[in-house]
Short mmCIF file of C-alpha atoms in Angstrom, two decimals:
data_model
loop_
_atom_site.label_atom_id
_atom_site.label_comp_id
_atom_site.label_asym_id
_atom_site.label_seq_id
_atom_site.Cartn_x
_atom_site.Cartn_y
_atom_site.Cartn_z
CA UNK K 1 14.60 0.70 -5.65
CA UNK K 2 16.17 -2.41 -5.45
CA UNK K 3 14.03 -5.58 -4.69
CA UNK K 4 14.11 -7.25 -1.16
CA UNK K 5 16.00 -10.36 -1.14
CA UNK K 6 14.46 -13.13 0.88
CA UNK K 7 16.09 -16.53 1.46
CA UNK K 8 13.89 -19.56 1.72
CA UNK K 9 15.30 -22.77 3.36
CA UNK K 10 14.73 -25.96 1.24
CA UNK K 11 13.55 -26.29 -2.49
CA UNK K 12 10.93 -29.32 -2.96
CA UNK K 13 7.39 -28.89 -4.05
CA UNK K 14 6.50 -27.68 -0.23
CA UNK K 15 8.22 -24.84 -0.69
CA UNK K 16 7.10 -23.49 -4.18
CA UNK K 17 3.77 -21.64 -2.55
CA UNK K 18 6.44 -19.64 -0.66
CA UNK K 19 8.98 -19.25 -3.47
CA UNK K 20 5.81 -17.88 -5.71
CA UNK K 21 4.39 -15.56 -3.20
CA UNK K 22 7.27 -13.80 -2.16
CA UNK K 23 8.35 -13.35 -6.32
CA UNK K 24 4.78 -12.00 -6.51
CA UNK K 25 5.31 -9.62 -3.49
CA UNK K 26 8.42 -8.19 -5.57
CA UNK K 27 11.01 -10.42 -3.75
CA UNK K 28 14.33 -11.72 -5.11
CA UNK K 29 14.08 -15.31 -3.80
CA UNK K 30 17.41 -16.90 -2.71
CA UNK K 31 16.42 -20.85 -2.21
CA UNK K 32 18.97 -23.01 -0.17
CA UNK K 33 19.12 -26.95 -0.50
CA UNK K 34 20.78 -30.18 -1.22
CA UNK K 35 20.86 -30.13 -5.32
CA UNK K 36 18.41 -33.08 -6.19
CA UNK K 37 16.39 -31.52 -9.14
CA UNK K 38 13.59 -30.41 -7.13
CA UNK K 39 11.71 -27.84 -8.49
CA UNK K 40 12.86 -24.78 -6.50
CA UNK K 41 16.12 -25.15 -7.84
CA UNK K 42 15.11 -23.42 -10.95
CA UNK K 43 11.84 -21.54 -9.54
CA UNK K 44 13.85 -19.68 -7.30
CA UNK K 45 15.63 -16.35 -8.43
CA UNK K 46 19.00 -17.84 -7.36
CA UNK K 47 19.58 -21.16 -6.23
CA UNK K 48 22.37 -21.94 -3.64
CA UNK K 49 23.26 -25.71 -3.42
CA UNK K 50 23.94 -25.88 0.05
CA UNK K 51 22.12 -28.74 2.56
CA UNK K 52 19.60 -26.97 5.19
CA UNK K 53 21.88 -28.70 7.86
CA UNK K 54 24.81 -26.74 6.88
CA UNK K 55 23.81 -23.83 9.18
CA UNK K 56 26.96 -21.96 9.44
CA UNK K 57 27.63 -21.83 5.30
CA UNK K 58 23.96 -20.74 5.02
CA UNK K 59 24.95 -17.78 7.73
CA UNK K 60 27.63 -16.90 5.75
CA UNK K 61 26.25 -17.15 2.15
CA UNK K 62 23.16 -14.84 3.72
CA UNK K 63 25.35 -12.39 5.31
CA UNK K 64 27.48 -11.94 1.73
CA UNK K 65 24.36 -11.78 0.03
CA UNK K 66 22.67 -9.07 2.33
CA UNK K 67 19.08 -11.15 2.59
CA UNK K 68 16.72 -8.82 4.08
CA UNK K 69 14.83 -11.67 5.37
CA UNK K 70 14.55 -15.85 5.82
CA UNK K 71 11.70 -18.16 6.11
CA UNK K 72 10.66 -21.78 5.31
CA UNK K 73 7.39 -23.68 5.27
CA UNK K 74 6.31 -27.11 6.30
CA UNK K 75 9.54 -28.11 7.55
CA UNK K 76 11.07 -28.16 11.85
CA UNK K 77 14.49 -29.08 10.26
CA UNK K 78 14.61 -26.17 8.05
CA UNK K 79 13.70 -23.74 10.98
CA UNK K 80 17.08 -24.32 12.38
CA UNK K 81 18.75 -22.87 9.75
CA UNK K 82 16.00 -19.99 9.63
CA UNK K 83 16.18 -18.79 13.20
CA UNK K 84 20.21 -19.37 13.36
CA UNK K 85 20.74 -16.98 10.43
CA UNK K 86 17.93 -14.50 11.93
CA UNK K 87 19.76 -14.58 15.14
CA UNK K 88 23.19 -13.80 13.49
CA UNK K 89 22.48 -11.39 11.17
CA UNK K 90 19.65 -9.25 13.19
CA UNK K 91 16.50 -10.52 11.29
CA UNK K 92 12.97 -11.47 12.35
CA UNK K 93 12.44 -14.84 13.39
CA UNK K 94 12.43 -17.09 17.09
CA UNK K 95 15.10 -17.19 19.51
CA UNK K 96 17.62 -20.17 19.72
CA UNK K 97 16.20 -21.51 22.64
CA UNK K 98 12.93 -21.63 21.06
CA UNK K 99 14.48 -23.41 18.09
CA UNK K 100 15.43 -26.11 20.37
CA UNK K 101 12.28 -26.45 22.18
CA UNK K 102 10.22 -26.33 19.02
CA UNK K 103 12.01 -29.19 17.10
CA UNK K 104 13.40 -31.48 20.04
CA UNK K 105 10.49 -33.43 21.04
CA UNK K 106 12.11 -34.43 24.29
CA UNK K 107 12.98 -30.60 25.13
CA UNK K 108 9.43 -30.31 24.11
CA UNK K 109 7.90 -32.22 26.53
CA UNK K 110 9.95 -31.09 29.30
CA UNK K 111 9.19 -27.53 28.86
CA UNK K 112 5.35 -28.54 28.60
CA UNK K 113 5.57 -30.38 32.02
CA UNK K 114 7.60 -27.07 33.69
CA UNK K 115 4.68 -25.00 31.97
CA UNK K 116 1.84 -26.71 32.95
CA UNK K 117 0.60 -27.40 29.42
CA UNK K 118 -1.40 -30.70 28.55
CA UNK K 119 1.22 -33.48 27.12
CA UNK K 120 1.87 -37.29 27.54
CA UNK K 121 4.07 -38.85 29.79
CA UNK K 122 7.25 -39.61 27.97
CA UNK K 123 10.84 -41.00 28.85
CA UNK K 124 13.85 -40.14 26.67
CA UNK K 125 16.04 -42.97 25.23
CA UNK K 126 19.55 -42.66 23.74
CA UNK K 127 20.64 -45.50 21.65
CA UNK K 128 23.57 -46.12 23.84
CA UNK K 129 21.30 -46.68 26.53
CA UNK K 130 18.43 -48.65 24.72
CA UNK K 131 19.68 -52.01 25.45
CA UNK K 132 17.01 -53.85 28.06
CA UNK K 133 14.75 -50.62 28.20
CA UNK K 134 11.80 -51.71 29.94
CA UNK K 135 8.97 -48.79 29.77
CA UNK K 136 6.95 -50.48 32.96
CA UNK K 137 10.16 -49.91 34.96
CA UNK K 138 9.71 -46.31 33.83
CA UNK K 139 6.28 -46.09 35.19
CA UNK K 140 4.99 -45.98 31.44
CA UNK K 141 1.54 -47.53 30.66
CA UNK K 142 0.65 -49.31 27.42
CA UNK K 143 -0.18 -48.62 24.75
CA UNK K 144 2.78 -46.51 23.86
CA UNK K 145 4.03 -44.40 21.26
CA UNK K 146 7.79 -44.80 20.28
CA UNK K 147 9.17 -41.89 17.68
CA UNK K 148 12.41 -40.36 16.84
CA UNK K 149 13.03 -36.69 18.92
CA UNK K 150 13.81 -34.87 15.52
CA UNK K 151 11.70 -35.96 12.62
CA UNK K 152 8.01 -35.36 11.36
CA UNK K 153 6.11 -37.09 8.70
CA UNK K 154 5.25 -39.85 10.46
CA UNK K 155 8.97 -41.05 10.08
CA UNK K 156 10.17 -43.62 12.73
CA UNK K 157 6.88 -43.83 14.45
CA UNK K 158 5.64 -47.12 16.03
CA UNK K 159 2.50 -47.84 18.32
CA UNK K 160 3.07 -50.58 20.76
CA UNK K 161 -0.15 -52.17 22.30
CA UNK K 162 1.39 -54.22 24.40
CA UNK K 163 4.93 -55.80 25.19
CA UNK K 164 5.90 -57.50 21.92
CA UNK K 165 2.94 -56.31 20.02
CA UNK K 166 3.50 -55.41 17.19
CA UNK K 167 7.21 -55.25 17.89
CA UNK K 168 9.49 -55.30 21.10
CA UNK K 169 10.27 -52.05 22.63
CA UNK K 170 13.80 -52.84 21.39
CA UNK K 171 12.73 -53.17 17.63
CA UNK K 172 10.22 -50.05 18.02
CA UNK K 173 13.51 -48.08 19.26
CA UNK K 174 15.55 -49.35 16.41
CA UNK K 175 13.57 -48.11 13.93
CA UNK K 176 13.26 -44.91 15.40
CA UNK K 177 16.98 -44.39 15.91
CA UNK K 178 17.38 -45.27 11.99
CA UNK K 179 14.84 -42.64 10.93
CA UNK K 180 16.29 -39.77 13.44
CA UNK K 181 19.10 -37.39 13.28
CA UNK K 182 19.94 -37.40 17.06
CA UNK K 183 19.57 -41.11 17.45
CA UNK K 184 17.55 -40.36 20.51
CA UNK K 185 13.69 -41.34 20.83
CA UNK K 186 10.65 -40.41 23.14
CA UNK K 187 8.90 -43.55 24.60
CA UNK K 188 5.77 -42.17 25.79
CA UNK K 189 2.03 -42.74 26.66
CA UNK K 190 -0.60 -43.03 23.92
CA UNK K 191 -2.81 -40.11 23.90
CA UNK K 192 -6.49 -41.37 23.15
CA UNK K 193 -9.06 -39.45 20.95
CA UNK K 194 -9.56 -37.48 17.82
CA UNK K 195 -6.51 -35.76 16.21
CA UNK K 196 -6.61 -31.90 15.51
CA UNK K 197 -4.05 -29.60 14.36
CA UNK K 198 -4.41 -25.82 15.06
CA UNK K 199 -3.22 -23.52 12.61
CA UNK K 200 -1.65 -19.97 13.76
CA UNK K 201 0.64 -17.14 12.99
CA UNK K 202 2.28 -14.90 15.94
CA UNK K 203 4.01 -11.48 15.69
CA UNK K 204 6.20 -10.11 18.14
CA UNK K 205 4.79 -12.46 20.77
CA UNK K 206 0.94 -12.32 20.07
CA UNK K 207 -0.84 -15.31 18.64
CA UNK K 208 -3.27 -15.59 16.51
CA UNK K 209 -5.44 -18.75 15.71
CA UNK K 210 -6.29 -18.91 12.21
CA UNK K 211 -8.44 -22.28 12.08
CA UNK K 212 -8.66 -25.86 13.25
CA UNK K 213 -8.11 -29.13 11.28
CA UNK K 214 -9.39 -32.21 11.64
CA UNK K 215 -7.16 -34.82 10.89
CA UNK K 216 -7.30 -38.47 9.54
CA UNK K 217 -4.39 -41.17 9.68
CA UNK K 218 -3.88 -45.01 9.01
CA UNK K 219 -4.00 -45.66 12.62
CA UNK K 220 -1.55 -48.04 14.36
CA UNK K 221 1.37 -49.13 13.89
CA UNK K 222 2.65 -45.69 11.81
CA UNK K 223 0.10 -43.42 11.75
CA UNK K 224 0.68 -41.80 8.52
CA UNK K 225 -1.64 -38.83 7.75
CA UNK K 226 -4.46 -39.59 5.07
CA UNK K 227 -6.39 -36.10 4.99
CA UNK K 228 -6.94 -32.80 6.82
CA UNK K 229 -10.35 -31.14 6.84
CA UNK K 230 -11.04 -27.48 7.58
CA UNK K 231 -13.06 -25.92 9.67
CA UNK K 232 -12.78 -28.90 12.12
CA UNK K 233 -16.44 -28.84 13.27
CA UNK K 234 -15.91 -28.50 17.17
CA UNK K 235 -18.36 -27.06 19.28
CA UNK K 236 -17.91 -23.46 20.22
CA UNK K 237 -16.62 -24.47 23.82
CA UNK K 238 -14.15 -27.14 22.75
CA UNK K 239 -12.90 -24.99 20.01
CA UNK K 240 -12.42 -22.14 22.72
CA UNK K 241 -10.58 -24.43 25.07
CA UNK K 242 -8.29 -25.44 21.88
CA UNK K 243 -7.56 -22.05 21.57
CA UNK K 244 -6.48 -21.24 24.70
CA UNK K 245 -4.51 -24.45 25.27
CA UNK K 246 -2.69 -24.02 22.16
CA UNK K 247 -1.92 -19.94 22.77
CA UNK K 248 -0.30 -20.75 26.20
CA UNK K 249 1.74 -23.48 24.85
CA UNK K 250 3.01 -21.18 22.40
CA UNK K 251 4.15 -18.94 24.69
CA UNK K 252 5.61 -21.78 26.97
CA UNK K 253 7.82 -22.67 23.70
CA UNK K 254 8.86 -18.98 23.25
CA UNK K 255 7.52 -18.72 19.77
CA UNK K 256 7.37 -14.81 19.02
CA UNK K 257 7.00 -14.68 15.36
CA UNK K 258 6.03 -16.48 12.15
CA UNK K 259 3.29 -19.26 11.33
CA UNK K 260 2.87 -22.34 13.65
CA UNK K 261 1.29 -25.86 13.48
CA UNK K 262 0.24 -27.18 17.18
CA UNK K 263 -1.13 -30.74 16.99
CA UNK K 264 -3.23 -32.39 19.87
CA UNK K 265 -5.63 -34.95 20.59
CA UNK K 266 -9.29 -34.56 22.36
CA UNK K 267 -10.25 -37.91 24.18
CA UNK K 268 -14.09 -38.79 24.25
CA UNK K 269 -14.29 -37.34 27.97
CA UNK K 270 -12.82 -34.13 26.59
CA UNK K 271 -9.23 -34.54 28.08
CA UNK K 272 -6.91 -32.71 25.84
CA UNK K 273 -3.07 -33.66 25.13
CA UNK K 274 -0.66 -31.16 22.91
CA UNK K 275 1.35 -34.39 20.78
CA UNK K 276 3.56 -31.34 19.54
CA UNK K 277 3.86 -28.04 18.01
CA UNK K 278 6.15 -26.78 15.09
CA UNK K 279 7.09 -23.10 14.64
CA UNK K 280 6.27 -22.98 10.95
CA UNK K 281 3.43 -23.49 8.82
CA UNK K 282 1.80 -27.37 8.45
CA UNK K 283 2.66 -29.26 6.08
CA UNK K 284 0.62 -31.64 3.74
CA UNK K 285 -0.43 -28.64 2.15
CA UNK K 286 -2.41 -27.25 5.13
CA UNK K 287 -1.16 -24.01 5.56
CA UNK K 288 -0.33 -23.25 2.02
CA UNK K 289 -3.71 -24.64 0.51
CA UNK K 290 -6.45 -25.33 3.04
CA UNK K 291 -5.80 -22.53 5.48
CA UNK K 292 -6.38 -19.69 2.62
CA UNK K 293 -9.17 -21.63 1.44
CA UNK K 294 -11.25 -22.20 4.55
CA UNK K 295 -10.19 -18.83 6.45
CA UNK K 296 -9.66 -16.30 3.45
CA UNK K 297 -6.36 -15.29 4.71
CA UNK K 298 -3.17 -15.19 2.70
CA UNK K 299 -1.43 -17.08 5.10
CA UNK K 300 1.77 -17.39 3.06
CA UNK K 301 1.77 -13.76 2.35
CA UNK K 302 1.76 -13.18 6.14
CA UNK K 303 4.72 -15.36 6.73
CA UNK K 304 6.87 -13.33 3.93
CA UNK K 305 5.84 -10.23 5.41
CA UNK K 306 7.17 -11.06 9.12
CA UNK K 307 10.08 -12.34 7.43
CA UNK K 308 10.57 -8.93 6.03
CA UNK K 309 9.92 -7.23 9.50
CA UNK K 310 6.51 -6.08 8.52
CA UNK K 311 3.05 -6.84 10.27
CA UNK K 312 1.05 -9.38 8.67
CA UNK K 313 -2.33 -8.76 7.69
CA UNK K 314 -4.59 -11.16 8.58
CA UNK K 315 -7.73 -9.83 6.93
CA UNK K 316 -10.06 -11.99 4.46
CA UNK K 317 -8.85 -11.58 0.88
CA UNK K 318 -11.58 -14.18 -0.27
CA UNK K 319 -14.73 -15.86 0.75
CA UNK K 320 -14.12 -18.74 3.39
CA UNK K 321 -14.99 -22.31 1.99
CA UNK K 322 -14.96 -25.77 3.68
CA UNK K 323 -11.23 -27.02 2.21
CA UNK K 324 -9.93 -30.43 2.58
CA UNK K 325 -7.00 -32.63 1.05
CA UNK K 326 -7.22 -36.68 0.60
CA UNK K 327 -3.81 -38.77 0.34
CA UNK K 328 -3.49 -41.34 -2.12
CA UNK K 329 -2.66 -44.85 -0.77
CA UNK K 330 -3.93 -47.18 -3.02
CA UNK K 331 -6.24 -47.62 -6.08
CA UNK K 332 -9.43 -47.20 -4.10
CA UNK K 333 -8.27 -43.58 -3.76
CA UNK K 334 -7.77 -42.92 -7.16
CA UNK K 335 -11.58 -44.08 -7.57
CA UNK K 336 -12.46 -41.60 -5.13
CA UNK K 337 -11.09 -38.75 -7.18
CA UNK K 338 -12.66 -40.14 -10.33
CA UNK K 339 -16.10 -39.73 -8.34
CA UNK K 340 -14.93 -36.41 -7.55
CA UNK K 341 -14.23 -35.34 -11.31
CA UNK K 342 -17.25 -36.99 -12.01
CA UNK K 343 -19.89 -35.43 -9.91
CA UNK K 344 -18.57 -32.50 -8.73
CA UNK K 345 -15.57 -31.11 -10.68
CA UNK K 346 -16.22 -27.35 -9.28
CA UNK K 347 -14.88 -28.71 -6.07
CA UNK K 348 -11.42 -29.74 -7.30
CA UNK K 349 -8.56 -27.32 -6.61
CA UNK K 350 -5.65 -29.03 -7.41
CA UNK K 351 -4.03 -32.77 -8.04
CA UNK K 352 -1.04 -33.88 -7.49
CA UNK K 353 0.08 -37.68 -8.38
CA UNK K 354 3.19 -39.46 -8.13
CA UNK K 355 2.72 -41.85 -11.49
CA UNK K 356 5.76 -43.45 -11.23
CA UNK K 357 4.96 -44.67 -7.73
CA UNK K 358 1.18 -45.74 -8.67
CA UNK K 359 2.49 -47.69 -11.48
CA UNK K 360 4.92 -49.56 -9.31
CA UNK K 361 2.24 -50.06 -6.45
CA UNK K 362 5.17 -48.10 -4.27
CA UNK K 363 4.01 -49.65 -0.34
CA UNK K 364 3.39 -46.12 1.56
CA UNK K 365 5.81 -46.22 4.69
CA UNK K 366 5.51 -42.85 5.77
CA UNK K 367 4.49 -39.23 4.70
CA UNK K 368 6.86 -39.02 1.73
CA UNK K 369 5.55 -42.04 0.15
CA UNK K 370 2.37 -41.38 -0.49
CA UNK K 371 1.16 -41.55 -4.04
CA UNK K 372 -0.27 -38.18 -4.21
CA UNK K 373 -3.18 -36.11 -3.15
CA UNK K 374 -6.31 -34.12 -4.22
CA UNK K 375 -7.68 -30.55 -2.67
CA UNK K 376 -11.27 -29.81 -2.50
CA UNK K 377 -13.14 -26.77 -1.92
CA UNK K 378 -17.02 -26.06 -1.15
CA UNK K 379 -19.31 -24.00 0.43
CA UNK K 380 -19.99 -26.54 3.52
CA UNK K 381 -18.03 -29.77 4.92
CA UNK K 382 -21.26 -31.49 4.52
CA UNK K 383 -20.58 -31.25 0.71
CA UNK K 384 -16.90 -32.49 1.15
CA UNK K 385 -17.74 -35.78 3.21
CA UNK K 386 -18.69 -38.10 0.55
CA UNK K 387 -15.11 -37.57 -1.04
CA UNK K 388 -13.16 -37.89 1.90
CA UNK K 389 -12.89 -41.54 2.62
CA UNK K 390 -11.49 -41.81 5.75
CA UNK K 391 -12.35 -38.32 6.85
CA UNK K 392 -16.10 -39.04 6.02
#
């Protein structure tokens, strides 16, 4: 019997858990990405040097290969190719409408407004219309967030506390246009409160929430994520509300199959606002590493099963623990890692450090320029807090 052929969109280290899991499950893995020496290029059974934005070329190559499924993790942009291939070849995925709603932040905001899902008030600004744009004339109130409509990883994101602070609206828009592909940006009211993400999986339109993640960021102006913790430690009533809000919003976006990563904020008065939802597994090792540690569910296997048209098994295969990831920005973070190695090495699950960037004291400007990370697991959240810095 021949191996099932699985196409994976992307070949960076973030796709490695997917590539390795699919091979473990007996799949022949075909990875598609721009050739740049990424680890997935050699790890996959077959590497196709095709950029993930060359959707039509990927469709034709997958048709020629005769793939049995297609998927990705941790990339909004890659889901565009995934769902186009699934649509053209009759494979399991999400609709093209869902793809648009879940990868274009402006379309997402409009869908949430029409669906009655809580979301910040926002205005779409195109590059051609940016000159002289005044948020106050459009009914927006400071503080504001300016961000590209089609990027993730904190790229191009700026918080404006007041007119001209820390930069003008025009400067923030220019930054967003430079980082985005569509040269359009959202200017939206800043949602106050603590930040969380909700990790879920859907099969034929039925949504299952696996866990909720407490998030930490560097704060204004760019909000680069500095760490994640599971479980989030919400009280039962708040957690139930979060689950209900996210399940409704997933249906609003038309998510039918596969992993999802929903980001929201909860204000001190309990008000919830959805920041955005990706119809894919959360990046930053949230889905690939933290979810299996904190829930016992083999999340990546479930993604592969769904891509191949099989109902996922979401029963725990290991004992759930508290789990966290801490990202490196400066030498103090490496000292934190040294403490872990000295005081509780058994908590340490993995470490990834960009030694070249560390030696050069590279400035961290977005998620892609962080200096590394370490992942921890322990019996209880309280065991991890002393080693999480900003999350503690």
